[in-house]
Amino acid sequence: MELHEIRYFLAVSRFGSFTKAAEHCNVTQPALTRAIQKLEDELGGLLFSRERSHVHLTDLGRLLEPEFRQMIEHRERAKRAASRFLRLEGAQLTLGVMCTIGPLRFVGFLNHFRVTHPGIELTLIEGVPARLSEMLLAGELDVAIMAHPDGFPEPLRASPLYEERFMVACGQLHDFACRNAIRMRDMAGQIYLQRINCEYRDHLAELLRAQGTEILRSHRSEREDWIQSMVVAGMGVCFLPEFSATLPGIALLPVLEPVVARQVCLVTVAGRRWSSPLAALVAALGQYAWPPSRFDLSEEQTPEPAVSA
């Protein structure tokens, strides 16, 4: 059955006349009559009892009328919802955010997007790059914000948003705390607290090996707050992205020789069509003026570390 046939049925039921129903639906009476007959043939019974001066519903017609009304109402609700969605009103998007991205850098964008697109509701899903990539490919995420030193495989497509420098985190009483920067070779002999979810973990380990620097590995945890609490307690040091949310009592010092930075990217699925709300989000992410690093990312302009007391 077709929706226009149901509309014709409801019009005849309302007006009690094929002629008036045809005028209301802006079709010819023969076209309306044929549509009603087609509907009756499909259902296997008469919907109207046709009398010379009046048309009224049969028992079958009375049984089906509320069902038909509900079908039309569902259709209209769906059209209204689609219209609101396309006007960026009441749209819902799911954004994957790598768990090591600190809110200090990201919350400014979220507030900006809320102000400029108040009708779009964002749900943030946190995870490691591998899990976010799986969810993105499965259609469980609309887009993702993440970084990886080796990039992302096809069909994922990464568009750079900003760079973020890696720092060494230590407690206020640690020998590093009185410096203004840390060379990679200065990490030799340091007790290292490993952040399991750090996507640059292996890359940083390679850089240490390239410098001939041996660290003393201690505790490991998926929980950023646990690692940071150990750092505050003086149990060791760790690498942290510059804009991580840090606990009170942590000192952050830029890494140099070599400078280490990650490129945070907007990751989408190549070839996948974007809805109007998603296109608005992607455009806003690309156009946003991300706050710059407090440190120049070039090796030459990085300050030399002060002499330790």
Short mmCIF file of N, CA and C in Angstrom, two decimals, residues 10-190:
data_model
loop_
_atom_site.label_atom_id
_atom_site.label_comp_id
_atom_site.label_asym_id
_atom_site.label_seq_id
_atom_site.Cartn_x
_atom_site.Cartn_y
_atom_site.Cartn_z
N LEU A 10 -8.32 8.39 4.25
CA LEU A 10 -8.65 9.25 5.40
C LEU A 10 -9.48 10.45 4.96
N ALA A 11 -9.22 10.95 3.76
CA ALA A 11 -10.00 12.09 3.26
C ALA A 11 -11.45 11.67 3.00
N VAL A 12 -11.66 10.51 2.40
CA VAL A 12 -13.03 10.04 2.15
C VAL A 12 -13.74 9.80 3.47
N SER A 13 -13.01 9.24 4.45
CA SER A 13 -13.61 9.00 5.77
C SER A 13 -14.01 10.32 6.43
N ARG A 14 -13.20 11.33 6.22
CA ARG A 14 -13.48 12.63 6.86
C ARG A 14 -14.68 13.33 6.22
N PHE A 15 -14.72 13.34 4.88
CA PHE A 15 -15.75 14.12 4.18
C PHE A 15 -16.98 13.30 3.84
N GLY A 16 -16.88 11.97 3.89
CA GLY A 16 -18.02 11.14 3.53
C GLY A 16 -18.41 11.26 2.09
N SER A 17 -17.44 11.64 1.25
CA SER A 17 -17.74 11.86 -0.17
C SER A 17 -16.45 11.71 -0.97
N PHE A 18 -16.52 10.94 -2.07
CA PHE A 18 -15.36 10.79 -2.95
C PHE A 18 -15.06 12.11 -3.66
N THR A 19 -16.14 12.84 -4.02
CA THR A 19 -15.95 14.11 -4.74
C THR A 19 -15.23 15.13 -3.87
N LYS A 20 -15.72 15.32 -2.63
CA LYS A 20 -15.09 16.30 -1.73
C LYS A 20 -13.68 15.86 -1.34
N ALA A 21 -13.48 14.56 -1.17
CA ALA A 21 -12.14 14.05 -0.82
C ALA A 21 -11.17 14.32 -1.96
N ALA A 22 -11.61 14.13 -3.21
CA ALA A 22 -10.75 14.37 -4.36
C ALA A 22 -10.37 15.85 -4.44
N GLU A 23 -11.34 16.73 -4.20
CA GLU A 23 -11.05 18.18 -4.21
C GLU A 23 -10.04 18.52 -3.12
N HIS A 24 -10.22 17.94 -1.94
CA HIS A 24 -9.32 18.22 -0.82
C HIS A 24 -7.89 17.74 -1.12
N CYS A 25 -7.79 16.58 -1.77
CA CYS A 25 -6.47 16.01 -2.07
C CYS A 25 -5.89 16.52 -3.38
N ASN A 26 -6.65 17.37 -4.08
CA ASN A 26 -6.20 17.98 -5.34
C ASN A 26 -5.89 16.92 -6.39
N VAL A 27 -6.79 15.93 -6.50
CA VAL A 27 -6.68 14.91 -7.55
C VAL A 27 -8.05 14.76 -8.19
N THR A 28 -8.10 14.10 -9.32
CA THR A 28 -9.40 13.84 -9.95
C THR A 28 -10.12 12.74 -9.18
N GLN A 29 -11.45 12.76 -9.27
CA GLN A 29 -12.21 11.73 -8.57
C GLN A 29 -11.92 10.33 -9.10
N PRO A 30 -11.79 10.13 -10.43
CA PRO A 30 -11.45 8.77 -10.90
C PRO A 30 -10.11 8.27 -10.35
N ALA A 31 -9.11 9.17 -10.25
CA ALA A 31 -7.80 8.76 -9.72
C ALA A 31 -7.93 8.35 -8.26
N LEU A 32 -8.70 9.12 -7.49
CA LEU A 32 -8.90 8.79 -6.08
C LEU A 32 -9.65 7.47 -5.94
N THR A 33 -10.68 7.29 -6.78
CA THR A 33 -11.48 6.06 -6.71
C THR A 33 -10.62 4.84 -7.02
N ARG A 34 -9.77 4.96 -8.05
CA ARG A 34 -8.89 3.84 -8.41
C ARG A 34 -7.92 3.52 -7.27
N ALA A 35 -7.43 4.54 -6.59
CA ALA A 35 -6.49 4.32 -5.49
C ALA A 35 -7.17 3.59 -4.33
N ILE A 36 -8.41 3.99 -4.02
CA ILE A 36 -9.15 3.32 -2.96
C ILE A 36 -9.44 1.87 -3.34
N GLN A 37 -9.83 1.63 -4.58
CA GLN A 37 -10.10 0.27 -5.03
C GLN A 37 -8.83 -0.59 -4.96
N LYS A 38 -7.69 -0.01 -5.33
CA LYS A 38 -6.41 -0.73 -5.25
C LYS A 38 -6.10 -1.10 -3.81
N LEU A 39 -6.38 -0.18 -2.89
CA LEU A 39 -6.14 -0.44 -1.47
C LEU A 39 -7.06 -1.55 -0.98
N GLU A 40 -8.31 -1.51 -1.39
CA GLU A 40 -9.26 -2.56 -0.99
C GLU A 40 -8.85 -3.92 -1.55
N ASP A 41 -8.38 -3.93 -2.79
CA ASP A 41 -7.94 -5.20 -3.39
C ASP A 41 -6.75 -5.77 -2.61
N GLU A 42 -5.85 -4.91 -2.21
CA GLU A 42 -4.67 -5.37 -1.48
C GLU A 42 -5.05 -5.90 -0.10
N LEU A 43 -6.02 -5.25 0.55
CA LEU A 43 -6.43 -5.66 1.90
C LEU A 43 -7.43 -6.81 1.87
N GLY A 44 -8.09 -7.02 0.73
CA GLY A 44 -9.00 -8.14 0.61
C GLY A 44 -10.40 -7.88 1.10
N GLY A 45 -10.81 -6.62 1.19
CA GLY A 45 -12.17 -6.32 1.64
C GLY A 45 -12.53 -4.87 1.38
N LEU A 46 -13.83 -4.56 1.41
CA LEU A 46 -14.29 -3.20 1.18
C LEU A 46 -14.02 -2.32 2.40
N LEU A 47 -13.60 -1.11 2.12
CA LEU A 47 -13.35 -0.15 3.20
C LEU A 47 -14.52 0.82 3.35
N PHE A 48 -15.28 1.02 2.30
CA PHE A 48 -16.41 1.95 2.32
C PHE A 48 -17.66 1.28 1.77
N SER A 49 -18.77 1.67 2.36
CA SER A 49 -20.08 1.30 1.82
C SER A 49 -20.57 2.50 1.04
N ARG A 50 -20.73 2.33 -0.27
CA ARG A 50 -21.05 3.45 -1.15
C ARG A 50 -22.57 3.52 -1.35
N GLU A 51 -23.15 4.60 -0.85
CA GLU A 51 -24.57 4.86 -1.06
C GLU A 51 -24.72 6.08 -1.96
N ARG A 52 -25.91 6.26 -2.51
CA ARG A 52 -26.11 7.33 -3.47
C ARG A 52 -25.74 8.70 -2.91
N SER A 53 -26.14 8.99 -1.70
CA SER A 53 -25.92 10.33 -1.15
C SER A 53 -24.81 10.38 -0.11
N HIS A 54 -24.30 9.23 0.25
CA HIS A 54 -23.31 9.25 1.32
C HIS A 54 -22.41 8.02 1.23
N VAL A 55 -21.22 8.17 1.75
CA VAL A 55 -20.24 7.07 1.82
C VAL A 55 -19.85 6.93 3.28
N HIS A 56 -19.89 5.72 3.78
CA HIS A 56 -19.47 5.53 5.18
C HIS A 56 -18.59 4.30 5.29
N LEU A 57 -17.86 4.22 6.39
CA LEU A 57 -16.90 3.15 6.60
C LEU A 57 -17.58 1.82 6.85
N THR A 58 -16.97 0.77 6.32
CA THR A 58 -17.40 -0.58 6.66
C THR A 58 -16.74 -0.97 7.99
N ASP A 59 -17.05 -2.14 8.49
CA ASP A 59 -16.41 -2.61 9.72
C ASP A 59 -14.89 -2.69 9.54
N LEU A 60 -14.48 -3.16 8.37
CA LEU A 60 -13.03 -3.22 8.09
C LEU A 60 -12.43 -1.82 8.05
N GLY A 61 -13.14 -0.90 7.45
CA GLY A 61 -12.66 0.48 7.38
C GLY A 61 -12.50 1.09 8.77
N ARG A 62 -13.53 0.85 9.64
CA ARG A 62 -13.46 1.38 11.01
C ARG A 62 -12.30 0.75 11.78
N LEU A 63 -12.02 -0.53 11.52
CA LEU A 63 -10.92 -1.21 12.20
C LEU A 63 -9.57 -0.61 11.80
N LEU A 64 -9.44 -0.29 10.52
CA LEU A 64 -8.12 0.13 10.01
C LEU A 64 -7.89 1.64 10.10
N GLU A 65 -8.96 2.42 10.28
CA GLU A 65 -8.79 3.87 10.27
C GLU A 65 -7.78 4.36 11.30
N PRO A 66 -7.82 3.94 12.58
CA PRO A 66 -6.81 4.42 13.53
C PRO A 66 -5.38 4.00 13.17
N GLU A 67 -5.25 2.81 12.57
CA GLU A 67 -3.92 2.36 12.15
C GLU A 67 -3.40 3.26 11.03
N PHE A 68 -4.28 3.59 10.09
CA PHE A 68 -3.86 4.44 8.98
C PHE A 68 -3.51 5.85 9.47
N ARG A 69 -4.31 6.36 10.42
CA ARG A 69 -4.00 7.69 10.97
C ARG A 69 -2.63 7.68 11.64
N GLN A 70 -2.33 6.61 12.35
CA GLN A 70 -1.04 6.52 13.04
C GLN A 70 0.11 6.47 12.04
N MET A 71 -0.10 5.77 10.93
CA MET A 71 0.94 5.70 9.90
C MET A 71 1.24 7.09 9.34
N ILE A 72 0.21 7.87 9.08
CA ILE A 72 0.41 9.22 8.56
C ILE A 72 1.09 10.11 9.60
N GLU A 73 0.68 9.96 10.87
CA GLU A 73 1.30 10.77 11.93
C GLU A 73 2.78 10.43 12.09
N HIS A 74 3.12 9.13 12.00
CA HIS A 74 4.53 8.73 12.08
C HIS A 74 5.32 9.34 10.93
N ARG A 75 4.73 9.33 9.76
CA ARG A 75 5.41 9.90 8.59
C ARG A 75 5.66 11.39 8.80
N GLU A 76 4.65 12.10 9.29
CA GLU A 76 4.81 13.54 9.50
C GLU A 76 5.85 13.83 10.58
N ARG A 77 5.86 13.02 11.64
CA ARG A 77 6.87 13.20 12.69
C ARG A 77 8.27 12.98 12.13
N ALA A 78 8.40 11.96 11.29
CA ALA A 78 9.69 11.67 10.68
C ALA A 78 10.15 12.83 9.79
N LYS A 79 9.20 13.40 9.03
CA LYS A 79 9.55 14.54 8.18
C LYS A 79 9.97 15.76 9.01
N ARG A 80 9.26 15.99 10.12
CA ARG A 80 9.62 17.13 10.98
C ARG A 80 10.99 16.92 11.61
N ALA A 81 11.25 15.68 12.06
CA ALA A 81 12.55 15.38 12.67
C ALA A 81 13.68 15.57 11.66
N ALA A 82 13.44 15.09 10.43
CA ALA A 82 14.45 15.25 9.39
C ALA A 82 14.68 16.72 9.07
N SER A 83 13.60 17.49 9.02
CA SER A 83 13.72 18.92 8.73
C SER A 83 14.51 19.64 9.82
N ARG A 84 14.23 19.32 11.08
CA ARG A 84 14.96 19.93 12.19
C ARG A 84 16.43 19.53 12.14
N PHE A 85 16.69 18.25 11.82
CA PHE A 85 18.07 17.77 11.74
C PHE A 85 18.84 18.53 10.66
N LEU A 86 18.22 18.68 9.49
CA LEU A 86 18.89 19.36 8.39
C LEU A 86 19.06 20.85 8.66
N ARG A 87 18.21 21.40 9.51
CA ARG A 87 18.38 22.81 9.92
C ARG A 87 19.32 22.92 11.12
N LEU A 88 19.98 21.83 11.47
CA LEU A 88 20.92 21.78 12.61
C LEU A 88 20.21 22.04 13.92
N GLU A 89 18.97 21.54 14.04
CA GLU A 89 18.22 21.68 15.29
C GLU A 89 17.93 20.27 15.81
N GLY A 90 18.36 20.00 17.04
CA GLY A 90 18.08 18.71 17.64
C GLY A 90 18.92 17.58 17.06
N ALA A 91 20.02 17.92 16.38
CA ALA A 91 20.89 16.90 15.81
C ALA A 91 21.83 16.35 16.88
N GLN A 92 22.12 15.08 16.80
CA GLN A 92 23.02 14.44 17.75
C GLN A 92 24.20 13.82 17.01
N LEU A 93 25.40 14.12 17.47
CA LEU A 93 26.62 13.58 16.88
C LEU A 93 27.45 12.92 17.97
N THR A 94 28.20 11.91 17.58
CA THR A 94 29.08 11.21 18.52
C THR A 94 30.52 11.43 18.10
N LEU A 95 31.28 12.02 19.00
CA LEU A 95 32.66 12.40 18.73
C LEU A 95 33.59 11.57 19.59
N GLY A 96 34.49 10.84 18.95
CA GLY A 96 35.50 10.08 19.68
C GLY A 96 36.68 10.97 20.01
N VAL A 97 37.14 10.92 21.25
CA VAL A 97 38.28 11.74 21.68
C VAL A 97 39.31 10.83 22.34
N MET A 98 40.52 10.87 21.85
CA MET A 98 41.60 10.06 22.43
C MET A 98 41.74 10.39 23.91
N CYS A 99 41.88 9.34 24.72
CA CYS A 99 41.82 9.52 26.18
C CYS A 99 42.97 10.35 26.73
N THR A 100 44.06 10.54 25.97
CA THR A 100 45.18 11.33 26.47
C THR A 100 45.08 12.80 26.08
N ILE A 101 44.01 13.18 25.38
CA ILE A 101 43.81 14.60 25.05
C ILE A 101 43.19 15.28 26.26
N GLY A 102 43.89 16.27 26.77
CA GLY A 102 43.40 16.96 27.97
C GLY A 102 42.29 17.94 27.66
N PRO A 103 41.37 18.13 28.56
CA PRO A 103 40.25 19.06 28.34
C PRO A 103 40.69 20.52 28.25
N LEU A 104 41.88 20.85 28.76
CA LEU A 104 42.31 22.24 28.73
C LEU A 104 42.36 22.78 27.31
N ARG A 105 42.76 21.95 26.36
CA ARG A 105 42.85 22.38 24.97
C ARG A 105 41.51 22.27 24.27
N PHE A 106 40.73 21.32 24.67
CA PHE A 106 39.54 20.96 23.91
C PHE A 106 38.28 21.68 24.38
N VAL A 107 38.23 22.06 25.65
CA VAL A 107 36.99 22.61 26.18
C VAL A 107 36.67 23.96 25.53
N GLY A 108 37.70 24.69 25.11
CA GLY A 108 37.45 25.95 24.42
C GLY A 108 36.69 25.75 23.12
N PHE A 109 37.08 24.71 22.37
CA PHE A 109 36.35 24.41 21.13
C PHE A 109 34.92 24.00 21.43
N LEU A 110 34.73 23.15 22.44
CA LEU A 110 33.38 22.67 22.75
C LEU A 110 32.46 23.84 23.09
N ASN A 111 32.97 24.80 23.83
CA ASN A 111 32.14 25.96 24.19
C ASN A 111 31.85 26.81 22.95
N HIS A 112 32.86 26.99 22.11
CA HIS A 112 32.67 27.75 20.88
C HIS A 112 31.63 27.09 19.98
N PHE A 113 31.71 25.77 19.85
CA PHE A 113 30.77 25.05 18.98
C PHE A 113 29.36 25.10 19.55
N ARG A 114 29.23 25.04 20.87
CA ARG A 114 27.91 25.12 21.49
C ARG A 114 27.25 26.47 21.20
N VAL A 115 28.05 27.53 21.24
CA VAL A 115 27.52 28.87 21.00
C VAL A 115 27.13 29.05 19.54
N THR A 116 27.97 28.56 18.62
CA THR A 116 27.71 28.77 17.19
C THR A 116 26.72 27.77 16.60
N HIS A 117 26.57 26.61 17.25
CA HIS A 117 25.64 25.58 16.76
C HIS A 117 24.83 25.02 17.94
N PRO A 118 23.96 25.84 18.52
CA PRO A 118 23.24 25.41 19.73
C PRO A 118 22.31 24.23 19.52
N GLY A 119 21.94 23.94 18.27
CA GLY A 119 21.00 22.85 18.02
C GLY A 119 21.66 21.49 17.90
N ILE A 120 23.00 21.44 17.93
CA ILE A 120 23.71 20.17 17.77
C ILE A 120 24.21 19.70 19.12
N GLU A 121 23.83 18.48 19.47
CA GLU A 121 24.24 17.89 20.75
C GLU A 121 25.38 16.91 20.50
N LEU A 122 26.50 17.13 21.20
CA LEU A 122 27.67 16.26 21.04
C LEU A 122 27.76 15.27 22.19
N THR A 123 27.99 14.01 21.85
CA THR A 123 28.31 12.99 22.84
C THR A 123 29.78 12.63 22.65
N LEU A 124 30.58 12.74 23.72
CA LEU A 124 32.01 12.46 23.65
C LEU A 124 32.28 11.05 24.14
N ILE A 125 32.98 10.27 23.34
CA ILE A 125 33.38 8.91 23.69
C ILE A 125 34.90 8.88 23.79
N GLU A 126 35.40 8.47 24.93
CA GLU A 126 36.85 8.46 25.16
C GLU A 126 37.41 7.07 24.90
N GLY A 127 38.63 7.01 24.37
CA GLY A 127 39.25 5.71 24.14
C GLY A 127 40.64 5.85 23.57
N VAL A 128 41.33 4.71 23.42
CA VAL A 128 42.65 4.70 22.80
C VAL A 128 42.46 4.70 21.29
N PRO A 129 43.49 5.11 20.52
CA PRO A 129 43.32 5.21 19.06
C PRO A 129 42.82 3.93 18.39
N ALA A 130 43.33 2.75 18.82
CA ALA A 130 42.89 1.51 18.17
C ALA A 130 41.40 1.29 18.33
N ARG A 131 40.89 1.52 19.55
CA ARG A 131 39.46 1.33 19.81
C ARG A 131 38.62 2.38 19.08
N LEU A 132 39.06 3.63 19.07
CA LEU A 132 38.31 4.68 18.39
C LEU A 132 38.29 4.41 16.88
N SER A 133 39.38 3.89 16.34
CA SER A 133 39.42 3.56 14.91
C SER A 133 38.40 2.48 14.58
N GLU A 134 38.31 1.46 15.42
CA GLU A 134 37.34 0.39 15.22
C GLU A 134 35.91 0.94 15.25
N MET A 135 35.62 1.79 16.23
CA MET A 135 34.28 2.36 16.36
C MET A 135 33.95 3.26 15.17
N LEU A 136 34.94 3.99 14.70
CA LEU A 136 34.74 4.87 13.55
C LEU A 136 34.39 4.05 12.31
N LEU A 137 35.12 2.99 12.08
CA LEU A 137 34.86 2.14 10.91
C LEU A 137 33.51 1.43 11.01
N ALA A 138 33.10 1.11 12.25
CA ALA A 138 31.83 0.42 12.46
C ALA A 138 30.64 1.37 12.43
N GLY A 139 30.90 2.67 12.29
CA GLY A 139 29.81 3.64 12.26
C GLY A 139 29.30 4.02 13.63
N GLU A 140 30.00 3.63 14.69
CA GLU A 140 29.58 3.98 16.05
C GLU A 140 30.02 5.38 16.44
N LEU A 141 30.94 5.96 15.69
CA LEU A 141 31.38 7.34 15.88
C LEU A 141 31.19 8.09 14.57
N ASP A 142 30.91 9.38 14.67
CA ASP A 142 30.82 10.21 13.47
C ASP A 142 32.22 10.64 13.02
N VAL A 143 33.01 11.11 13.95
CA VAL A 143 34.41 11.48 13.70
C VAL A 143 35.20 11.21 14.97
N ALA A 144 36.53 11.30 14.88
CA ALA A 144 37.36 11.10 16.07
C ALA A 144 38.51 12.10 16.05
N ILE A 145 38.95 12.46 17.25
CA ILE A 145 40.12 13.33 17.43
C ILE A 145 41.20 12.49 18.09
N MET A 146 42.29 12.26 17.39
CA MET A 146 43.32 11.40 17.96
C MET A 146 44.65 11.62 17.25
N ALA A 147 45.68 10.97 17.77
CA ALA A 147 47.04 11.09 17.23
C ALA A 147 47.70 9.72 17.26
N HIS A 148 48.61 9.53 16.34
CA HIS A 148 49.40 8.29 16.35
C HIS A 148 50.68 8.55 15.57
N PRO A 149 51.83 8.16 16.11
CA PRO A 149 53.09 8.46 15.41
C PRO A 149 53.21 7.82 14.04
N ASP A 150 52.50 6.71 13.81
CA ASP A 150 52.57 6.01 12.53
C ASP A 150 51.40 6.33 11.61
N GLY A 151 50.57 7.29 11.97
CA GLY A 151 49.42 7.63 11.15
C GLY A 151 48.32 6.60 11.26
N PHE A 152 47.36 6.65 10.33
CA PHE A 152 46.19 5.78 10.38
C PHE A 152 46.02 5.07 9.04
N PRO A 153 45.62 3.80 9.07
CA PRO A 153 45.48 3.02 7.83
C PRO A 153 44.22 3.41 7.06
N GLU A 154 44.22 3.08 5.77
CA GLU A 154 43.01 3.24 4.95
C GLU A 154 41.90 2.34 5.51
N PRO A 155 40.64 2.79 5.42
CA PRO A 155 40.17 4.00 4.74
C PRO A 155 40.07 5.22 5.66
N LEU A 156 40.78 5.21 6.79
CA LEU A 156 40.74 6.36 7.67
C LEU A 156 41.55 7.50 7.06
N ARG A 157 41.03 8.70 7.22
CA ARG A 157 41.69 9.88 6.67
C ARG A 157 41.92 10.89 7.80
N ALA A 158 43.17 11.31 7.99
CA ALA A 158 43.53 12.20 9.09
C ALA A 158 43.84 13.61 8.56
N SER A 159 43.22 14.61 9.17
CA SER A 159 43.47 16.01 8.85
C SER A 159 44.06 16.68 10.08
N PRO A 160 45.29 17.19 10.02
CA PRO A 160 45.93 17.79 11.21
C PRO A 160 45.14 18.97 11.76
N LEU A 161 45.02 19.01 13.08
CA LEU A 161 44.37 20.13 13.76
C LEU A 161 45.40 21.00 14.47
N TYR A 162 46.27 20.40 15.27
CA TYR A 162 47.29 21.16 15.99
C TYR A 162 48.40 20.22 16.46
N GLU A 163 49.54 20.82 16.84
CA GLU A 163 50.64 20.06 17.41
C GLU A 163 50.71 20.32 18.90
N GLU A 164 51.14 19.31 19.62
CA GLU A 164 51.23 19.42 21.07
C GLU A 164 52.56 18.81 21.53
N ARG A 165 53.31 19.57 22.26
CA ARG A 165 54.64 19.14 22.67
C ARG A 165 54.57 18.20 23.88
N PHE A 166 55.49 17.24 23.93
CA PHE A 166 55.61 16.38 25.09
C PHE A 166 56.49 17.03 26.15
N MET A 167 56.10 16.82 27.39
CA MET A 167 56.81 17.38 28.55
C MET A 167 57.24 16.24 29.47
N VAL A 168 58.18 16.55 30.34
CA VAL A 168 58.51 15.65 31.43
C VAL A 168 57.78 16.16 32.67
N ALA A 169 57.04 15.27 33.33
CA ALA A 169 56.32 15.63 34.55
C ALA A 169 57.10 15.10 35.75
N CYS A 170 57.27 15.95 36.74
CA CYS A 170 57.96 15.54 37.96
C CYS A 170 57.32 16.23 39.15
N GLY A 171 57.65 15.76 40.34
CA GLY A 171 57.15 16.40 41.55
C GLY A 171 57.91 17.68 41.86
N GLN A 172 57.34 18.50 42.72
CA GLN A 172 57.94 19.81 43.02
C GLN A 172 59.30 19.67 43.71
N LEU A 173 59.55 18.56 44.39
CA LEU A 173 60.82 18.37 45.10
C LEU A 173 61.84 17.58 44.28
N HIS A 174 61.49 17.21 43.06
CA HIS A 174 62.42 16.47 42.20
C HIS A 174 63.52 17.39 41.70
N ASP A 175 64.70 16.83 41.43
CA ASP A 175 65.82 17.64 40.94
C ASP A 175 65.49 18.36 39.64
N PHE A 176 64.60 17.75 38.80
CA PHE A 176 64.24 18.38 37.53
C PHE A 176 63.43 19.67 37.73
N ALA A 177 62.77 19.81 38.86
CA ALA A 177 61.80 20.89 39.05
C ALA A 177 62.42 22.27 38.97
N CYS A 178 63.74 22.38 39.21
CA CYS A 178 64.37 23.69 39.18
C CYS A 178 64.90 24.03 37.79
N ARG A 179 64.70 23.18 36.82
CA ARG A 179 65.14 23.45 35.45
C ARG A 179 64.02 24.07 34.63
N ASN A 180 64.41 24.57 33.42
CA ASN A 180 63.37 25.10 32.53
C ASN A 180 63.15 24.20 31.32
N ALA A 181 63.96 23.13 31.19
CA ALA A 181 63.79 22.16 30.12
C ALA A 181 64.60 20.92 30.46
N ILE A 182 64.27 19.81 29.77
CA ILE A 182 64.95 18.54 30.02
C ILE A 182 65.41 17.96 28.69
N ARG A 183 66.71 17.63 28.60
CA ARG A 183 67.20 16.90 27.45
C ARG A 183 66.85 15.42 27.62
N MET A 184 66.71 14.73 26.49
CA MET A 184 66.41 13.31 26.57
C MET A 184 67.47 12.56 27.37
N ARG A 185 68.74 12.94 27.19
CA ARG A 185 69.80 12.22 27.90
C ARG A 185 69.76 12.46 29.40
N ASP A 186 69.07 13.53 29.83
CA ASP A 186 68.93 13.79 31.27
C ASP A 186 68.05 12.76 31.95
N MET A 187 67.30 11.99 31.16
CA MET A 187 66.40 10.98 31.72
C MET A 187 67.14 9.74 32.18
N ALA A 188 68.43 9.66 31.89
CA ALA A 188 69.22 8.48 32.28
C ALA A 188 69.14 8.25 33.79
N GLY A 189 68.80 7.02 34.15
CA GLY A 189 68.74 6.63 35.56
C GLY A 189 67.48 7.06 36.29
N GLN A 190 66.55 7.74 35.59
CA GLN A 190 65.34 8.20 36.25
C GLN A 190 64.34 7.05 36.42
#
